[in-house]
PDB file of C-alpha atoms and ligand atoms in Angstrom:
ATOM      1  CA  UNK N   1      -7.037 -10.160  23.062  1.00  0.00           C
ATOM      2  CA  UNK N   2      -5.292  -6.775  22.415  1.00  0.00           C
ATOM      3  CA  UNK N   3      -6.161  -4.256  19.744  1.00  0.00           C
ATOM      4  CA  UNK N   4      -2.944  -5.163  18.080  1.00  0.00           C
ATOM      5  CA  UNK N   5      -3.729  -8.829  18.088  1.00  0.00           C
ATOM      6  CA  UNK N   6      -7.289  -7.928  16.662  1.00  0.00           C
ATOM      7  CA  UNK N   7      -5.836  -5.820  13.679  1.00  0.00           C
ATOM      8  CA  UNK N   8      -3.289  -8.640  12.920  1.00  0.00           C
ATOM      9  CA  UNK N   9      -6.243 -11.296  12.949  1.00  0.00           C
ATOM     10  CA  UNK N  10      -8.208  -8.802  10.512  1.00  0.00           C
ATOM     11  CA  UNK N  11      -5.017  -8.456   8.479  1.00  0.00           C
ATOM     12  CA  UNK N  12      -4.719 -12.208   8.071  1.00  0.00           C
ATOM     13  CA  UNK N  13      -8.404 -12.856   7.569  1.00  0.00           C
ATOM     14  CA  UNK N  14      -8.557 -10.265   4.954  1.00  0.00           C
ATOM     15  CA  UNK N  15      -5.668 -11.622   3.125  1.00  0.00           C
ATOM     16  CA  UNK N  16      -6.700 -15.138   3.386  1.00  0.00           C
ATOM     17  CA  UNK N  17     -10.208 -14.459   2.017  1.00  0.00           C
ATOM     18  CA  UNK N  18      -8.750 -12.743  -0.973  1.00  0.00           C
ATOM     19  CA  UNK N  19      -5.934 -15.233  -2.193  1.00  0.00           C
ATOM     20  CA  UNK N  20      -6.396 -18.418  -3.187  1.00  0.00           C
ATOM     21  CA  UNK N  21      -3.736 -21.238  -2.323  1.00  0.00           C
ATOM     22  CA  UNK N  22      -3.764 -24.789  -1.244  1.00  0.00           C
ATOM     23  CA  UNK N  23      -0.461 -24.727   0.568  1.00  0.00           C
ATOM     24  CA  UNK N  24       0.091 -23.600   4.282  1.00  0.00           C
ATOM     25  CA  UNK N  25       0.915 -20.174   5.015  1.00  0.00           C
ATOM     26  CA  UNK N  26       3.768 -19.062   7.137  1.00  0.00           C
ATOM     27  CA  UNK N  27       3.063 -15.440   7.268  1.00  0.00           C
ATOM     28  CA  UNK N  28       0.797 -12.463   5.843  1.00  0.00           C
ATOM     29  CA  UNK N  29       3.699 -11.638   3.283  1.00  0.00           C
ATOM     30  CA  UNK N  30       4.060 -15.252   1.955  1.00  0.00           C
ATOM     31  CA  UNK N  31       0.322 -15.845   2.032  1.00  0.00           C
ATOM     32  CA  UNK N  32       0.123 -13.085  -0.434  1.00  0.00           C
ATOM     33  CA  UNK N  33       2.967 -13.733  -2.479  1.00  0.00           C
ATOM     34  CA  UNK N  34       2.058 -17.490  -2.794  1.00  0.00           C
ATOM     35  CA  UNK N  35      -0.939 -16.761  -4.563  1.00  0.00           C
ATOM     36  CA  UNK N  36      -2.579 -14.218  -7.390  1.00  0.00           C
ATOM     37  CA  UNK N  37      -5.488 -12.041  -5.990  1.00  0.00           C
ATOM     38  CA  UNK N  38      -8.899 -13.665  -6.841  1.00  0.00           C
ATOM     39  CA  UNK N  39     -10.725 -10.608  -7.781  1.00  0.00           C
ATOM     40  CA  UNK N  40      -9.231  -7.204  -8.655  1.00  0.00           C
ATOM     41  CA  UNK N  41     -11.909  -5.438  -7.217  1.00  0.00           C
ATOM     42  CA  UNK N  42     -12.082  -7.558  -3.946  1.00  0.00           C
ATOM     43  CA  UNK N  43     -11.555  -5.541  -0.846  1.00  0.00           C
ATOM     44  CA  UNK N  44      -8.158  -5.538   1.095  1.00  0.00           C
ATOM     45  CA  UNK N  45      -7.006  -4.291   4.432  1.00  0.00           C
ATOM     46  CA  UNK N  46      -6.595  -0.777   2.899  1.00  0.00           C
ATOM     47  CA  UNK N  47     -10.549  -0.511   2.374  1.00  0.00           C
ATOM     48  CA  UNK N  48     -10.660  -0.931   6.389  1.00  0.00           C
ATOM     49  CA  UNK N  49      -8.044   1.783   6.865  1.00  0.00           C
ATOM     50  CA  UNK N  50      -9.816   4.236   4.393  1.00  0.00           C
ATOM     51  CA  UNK N  51     -12.887   3.439   6.305  1.00  0.00           C
ATOM     52  CA  UNK N  52     -11.163   3.977   9.550  1.00  0.00           C
ATOM     53  CA  UNK N  53     -12.369   0.437  10.625  1.00  0.00           C
ATOM     54  CA  UNK N  54      -8.834  -0.246  11.717  1.00  0.00           C
ATOM     55  CA  UNK N  55      -6.380   2.498  12.812  1.00  0.00           C
ATOM     56  CA  UNK N  56      -3.528   4.049  10.895  1.00  0.00           C
ATOM     57  CA  UNK N  57      -1.443   6.849  11.173  1.00  0.00           C
ATOM     58  CA  UNK N  58      -2.624   9.142   8.515  1.00  0.00           C
ATOM     59  CA  UNK N  59      -0.448  11.948   7.346  1.00  0.00           C
ATOM     60  CA  UNK N  60      -2.138  13.165   4.275  1.00  0.00           C
ATOM     61  CA  UNK N  61      -5.770  13.024   3.358  1.00  0.00           C
ATOM     62  CA  UNK N  62      -7.909  14.745   0.567  1.00  0.00           C
ATOM     63  CA  UNK N  63     -11.066  13.603  -1.183  1.00  0.00           C
ATOM     64  CA  UNK N  64      -9.316  11.170  -3.572  1.00  0.00           C
ATOM     65  CA  UNK N  65      -5.890  10.153  -1.784  1.00  0.00           C
ATOM     66  CA  UNK N  66      -4.873   8.737   1.551  1.00  0.00           C
ATOM     67  CA  UNK N  67      -1.278   8.410   3.035  1.00  0.00           C
ATOM     68  CA  UNK N  68      -0.643   6.709   6.033  1.00  0.00           C
ATOM     69  CA  UNK N  69       2.665   5.289   7.687  1.00  0.00           C
ATOM     70  CA  UNK N  70       3.567   1.579   6.883  1.00  0.00           C
ATOM     71  CA  UNK N  71       2.742  -0.770   9.615  1.00  0.00           C
ATOM     72  CA  UNK N  72       6.245  -2.409   9.001  1.00  0.00           C
ATOM     73  CA  UNK N  73       8.549   0.485   7.978  1.00  0.00           C
ATOM     74  CA  UNK N  74      11.493  -0.300   5.865  1.00  0.00           C
ATOM     75  CA  UNK N  75      13.083   3.100   6.368  1.00  0.00           C
ATOM     76  CA  UNK N  76      12.827   6.091   9.118  1.00  0.00           C
ATOM     77  CA  UNK N  77       9.850   7.226   6.703  1.00  0.00           C
ATOM     78  CA  UNK N  78       7.827   4.691   5.019  1.00  0.00           C
ATOM     79  CA  UNK N  79       4.398   6.044   3.750  1.00  0.00           C
ATOM     80  CA  UNK N  80       1.825   4.290   1.487  1.00  0.00           C
ATOM     81  CA  UNK N  81      -0.204   6.537  -0.837  1.00  0.00           C
ATOM     82  CA  UNK N  82      -3.560   4.960  -2.094  1.00  0.00           C
ATOM     83  CA  UNK N  83      -6.525   6.101  -4.048  1.00  0.00           C
ATOM     84  CA  UNK N  84      -9.641   5.989  -1.783  1.00  0.00           C
ATOM     85  CA  UNK N  85     -11.389   4.240  -4.680  1.00  0.00           C
ATOM     86  CA  UNK N  86      -9.615   1.453  -6.245  1.00  0.00           C
ATOM     87  CA  UNK N  87     -11.674   1.619  -9.406  1.00  0.00           C
ATOM     88  CA  UNK N  88      -9.945  -1.684 -10.648  1.00  0.00           C
ATOM     89  CA  UNK N  89      -6.491  -0.448  -9.826  1.00  0.00           C
ATOM     90  CA  UNK N  90      -5.349  -3.675  -7.684  1.00  0.00           C
ATOM     91  CA  UNK N  91      -2.011  -3.010  -9.047  1.00  0.00           C
ATOM     92  CA  UNK N  92      -0.219  -0.914 -11.672  1.00  0.00           C
ATOM     93  CA  UNK N  93      -0.462  -3.519 -14.194  1.00  0.00           C
ATOM     94  CA  UNK N  94      -4.028  -3.276 -14.366  1.00  0.00           C
ATOM     95  CA  UNK N  95      -3.780   0.613 -15.158  1.00  0.00           C
ATOM     96  CA  UNK N  96      -6.097   1.730 -18.056  1.00  0.00           C
ATOM     97  CA  UNK N  97      -6.448   5.244 -19.768  1.00  0.00           C
ATOM     98  CA  UNK N  98      -8.983   6.294 -17.210  1.00  0.00           C
ATOM     99  CA  UNK N  99      -6.599   6.053 -14.411  1.00  0.00           C
ATOM    100  CA  UNK N 100      -4.198   8.793 -15.837  1.00  0.00           C
ATOM    101  CA  UNK N 101      -5.337  11.342 -13.247  1.00  0.00           C
ATOM    102  CA  UNK N 102      -5.270   9.231 -10.196  1.00  0.00           C
ATOM    103  CA  UNK N 103      -2.080   7.918 -10.923  1.00  0.00           C
ATOM    104  CA  UNK N 104      -0.568  11.333 -11.670  1.00  0.00           C
ATOM    105  CA  UNK N 105      -2.314  12.603  -8.294  1.00  0.00           C
ATOM    106  CA  UNK N 106      -0.648   9.800  -6.367  1.00  0.00           C
ATOM    107  CA  UNK N 107       3.071  10.680  -7.666  1.00  0.00           C
ATOM    108  CA  UNK N 108       2.291  14.408  -7.020  1.00  0.00           C
ATOM    109  CA  UNK N 109       0.917  13.481  -3.565  1.00  0.00           C
ATOM    110  CA  UNK N 110       4.344  11.571  -2.740  1.00  0.00           C
ATOM    111  CA  UNK N 111       6.342  14.604  -3.677  1.00  0.00           C
ATOM    112  CA  UNK N 112       4.031  16.955  -1.365  1.00  0.00           C
ATOM    113  CA  UNK N 113       4.539  14.352   1.500  1.00  0.00           C
ATOM    114  CA  UNK N 114       8.369  14.030   0.962  1.00  0.00           C
ATOM    115  CA  UNK N 115       8.440  17.854   1.432  1.00  0.00           C
ATOM    116  CA  UNK N 116       6.116  17.765   4.423  1.00  0.00           C
ATOM    117  CA  UNK N 117       8.534  15.111   5.844  1.00  0.00           C
ATOM    118  CA  UNK N 118      11.567  16.998   5.168  1.00  0.00           C
ATOM    119  CA  UNK N 119      13.058  14.352   2.819  1.00  0.00           C
ATOM    120  CA  UNK N 120      15.026  17.420   1.220  1.00  0.00           C
ATOM    121  CA  UNK N 121      18.010  14.871   0.548  1.00  0.00           C
ATOM    122  CA  UNK N 122      16.106  12.469  -1.616  1.00  0.00           C
ATOM    123  CA  UNK N 123      13.718   9.496  -1.188  1.00  0.00           C
ATOM    124  CA  UNK N 124      12.673   6.389  -3.158  1.00  0.00           C
ATOM    125  CA  UNK N 125       9.078   5.724  -4.679  1.00  0.00           C
ATOM    126  CA  UNK N 126       8.494   2.087  -5.051  1.00  0.00           C
ATOM    127  CA  UNK N 127       5.205   0.430  -6.737  1.00  0.00           C
ATOM    128  CA  UNK N 128       5.340  -3.279  -6.180  1.00  0.00           C
ATOM    129  CA  UNK N 129       3.449  -5.283  -8.753  1.00  0.00           C
ATOM    130  CA  UNK N 130       2.214  -9.029  -8.924  1.00  0.00           C
ATOM    131  CA  UNK N 131       3.775 -11.897  -7.044  1.00  0.00           C
ATOM    132  CA  UNK N 132       7.368 -11.286  -8.675  1.00  0.00           C
ATOM    133  CA  UNK N 133       7.034  -7.504  -7.887  1.00  0.00           C
ATOM    134  CA  UNK N 134       6.728  -8.621  -4.047  1.00  0.00           C
ATOM    135  CA  UNK N 135       3.052  -7.243  -4.141  1.00  0.00           C
ATOM    136  CA  UNK N 136       1.098  -8.450  -1.037  1.00  0.00           C
ATOM    137  CA  UNK N 137      -2.069  -6.107  -0.814  1.00  0.00           C
ATOM    138  CA  UNK N 138      -4.013  -5.556  -4.027  1.00  0.00           C
ATOM    139  CA  UNK N 139      -4.946  -2.064  -3.743  1.00  0.00           C
ATOM    140  CA  UNK N 140      -2.478   0.112  -5.929  1.00  0.00           C
ATOM    141  CA  UNK N 141      -0.044   1.889  -3.457  1.00  0.00           C
ATOM    142  CA  UNK N 142       3.056   4.029  -3.672  1.00  0.00           C
ATOM    143  CA  UNK N 143       5.599   3.323  -1.338  1.00  0.00           C
ATOM    144  CA  UNK N 144       7.431   6.605  -0.006  1.00  0.00           C
ATOM    145  CA  UNK N 145      10.726   5.628   1.505  1.00  0.00           C
ATOM    146  CA  UNK N 146      13.358   8.251   2.919  1.00  0.00           C
ATOM    147  CA  UNK N 147      15.501   9.032   6.063  1.00  0.00           C
ATOM    148  CA  UNK N 148      18.349   6.968   5.247  1.00  0.00           C
ATOM    149  CA  UNK N 149      20.578   6.057   2.292  1.00  0.00           C
ATOM    150  CA  UNK N 150      18.945   3.915  -0.220  1.00  0.00           C
ATOM    151  CA  UNK N 151      21.140   1.138  -2.062  1.00  0.00           C
ATOM    152  CA  UNK N 152      20.899   0.247  -5.716  1.00  0.00           C
ATOM    153  CA  UNK N 153      19.894  -1.992  -7.361  1.00  0.00           C
ATOM    154  CA  UNK N 154      17.003  -2.868  -5.327  1.00  0.00           C
ATOM    155  CA  UNK N 155      16.542  -6.375  -3.997  1.00  0.00           C
TER     156      UNK N 155
HETATM  157  P1  5GP A   1       3.146  -4.202  -0.931  1.00  0.00           P
HETATM  158  O1  5GP A   1       4.051  -5.444  -0.344  1.00  0.00           O
HETATM  159  O2  5GP A   1       1.943  -4.881  -1.405  1.00  0.00           O
HETATM  160  O3  5GP A   1       3.917  -3.523  -1.955  1.00  0.00           O
HETATM  161  O4  5GP A   1       3.026  -3.463   0.179  1.00  0.00           O
HETATM  162  C1  5GP A   1       2.027  -3.533   1.117  1.00  0.00           C
HETATM  163  C2  5GP A   1       2.492  -2.700   2.456  1.00  0.00           C
HETATM  164  O5  5GP A   1       1.574  -2.658   3.436  1.00  0.00           O
HETATM  165  C3  5GP A   1       3.466  -3.489   3.228  1.00  0.00           C
HETATM  166  O6  5GP A   1       4.815  -2.646   3.312  1.00  0.00           O
HETATM  167  C4  5GP A   1       2.914  -3.774   4.498  1.00  0.00           C
HETATM  168  O7  5GP A   1       3.630  -3.473   5.643  1.00  0.00           O
HETATM  169  C5  5GP A   1       1.719  -2.651   4.682  1.00  0.00           C
HETATM  170  N1  5GP A   1       0.527  -3.082   5.461  1.00  0.00           N
HETATM  171  C6  5GP A   1       0.030  -4.105   5.322  1.00  0.00           C
HETATM  172  N2  5GP A   1      -0.977  -4.201   6.279  1.00  0.00           N
HETATM  173  C7  5GP A   1      -0.993  -3.008   6.844  1.00  0.00           C
HETATM  174  C8  5GP A   1      -1.725  -2.521   7.978  1.00  0.00           C
HETATM  175  O8  5GP A   1      -2.647  -3.054   8.388  1.00  0.00           O
HETATM  176  N3  5GP A   1      -1.603  -1.023   8.215  1.00  0.00           N
HETATM  177  C9  5GP A   1      -0.600  -0.236   7.613  1.00  0.00           C
HETATM  178  N4  5GP A   1      -0.418   0.916   7.990  1.00  0.00           N
HETATM  179  N5  5GP A   1       0.375  -0.889   6.513  1.00  0.00           N
HETATM  180  C10 5GP A   1      -0.201  -2.081   6.393  1.00  0.00           C
END
């Protein structure tokens, strides 16, 4: 089995073990969207990326934040910016006052990376939340998208 297959299998097994659903799952995204996370603190695929157990293309890292290229890019530049410590922030809807600093840091880091990536004509920031927000990984993350003309309204 190739390394790519191994990564995919890992992703499926992590997603499957953290979402509860009785219906068959056609894809990872559907698997995630079909159910709610069983535990806000449950590990996700992003923990494996943070711990370098699976590879990713890191574009920025400091002691609090990691940013890496999305495996399924929706634009020429598509980067995910995540806190290294989840601290209950499985999604934005779980934010508490104690998260002020990390939430600000995620957005400020997005601005730094946009500059680093040369997105001088603009970019888009997305935070999907919950099943209706199309969230599939329950470890808060900021999507930074750029390098093409964005459309509005978003789908
Ligand atoms: P969400 O749908 O939760 O807003 O975004 C999750 C994102 O994580 C998706 O855009 C998906 O492509 C990305 N993703 C899922 N698994 C991996 C992975 O193993 N590596 C990377 N780099 N991105 C991933």
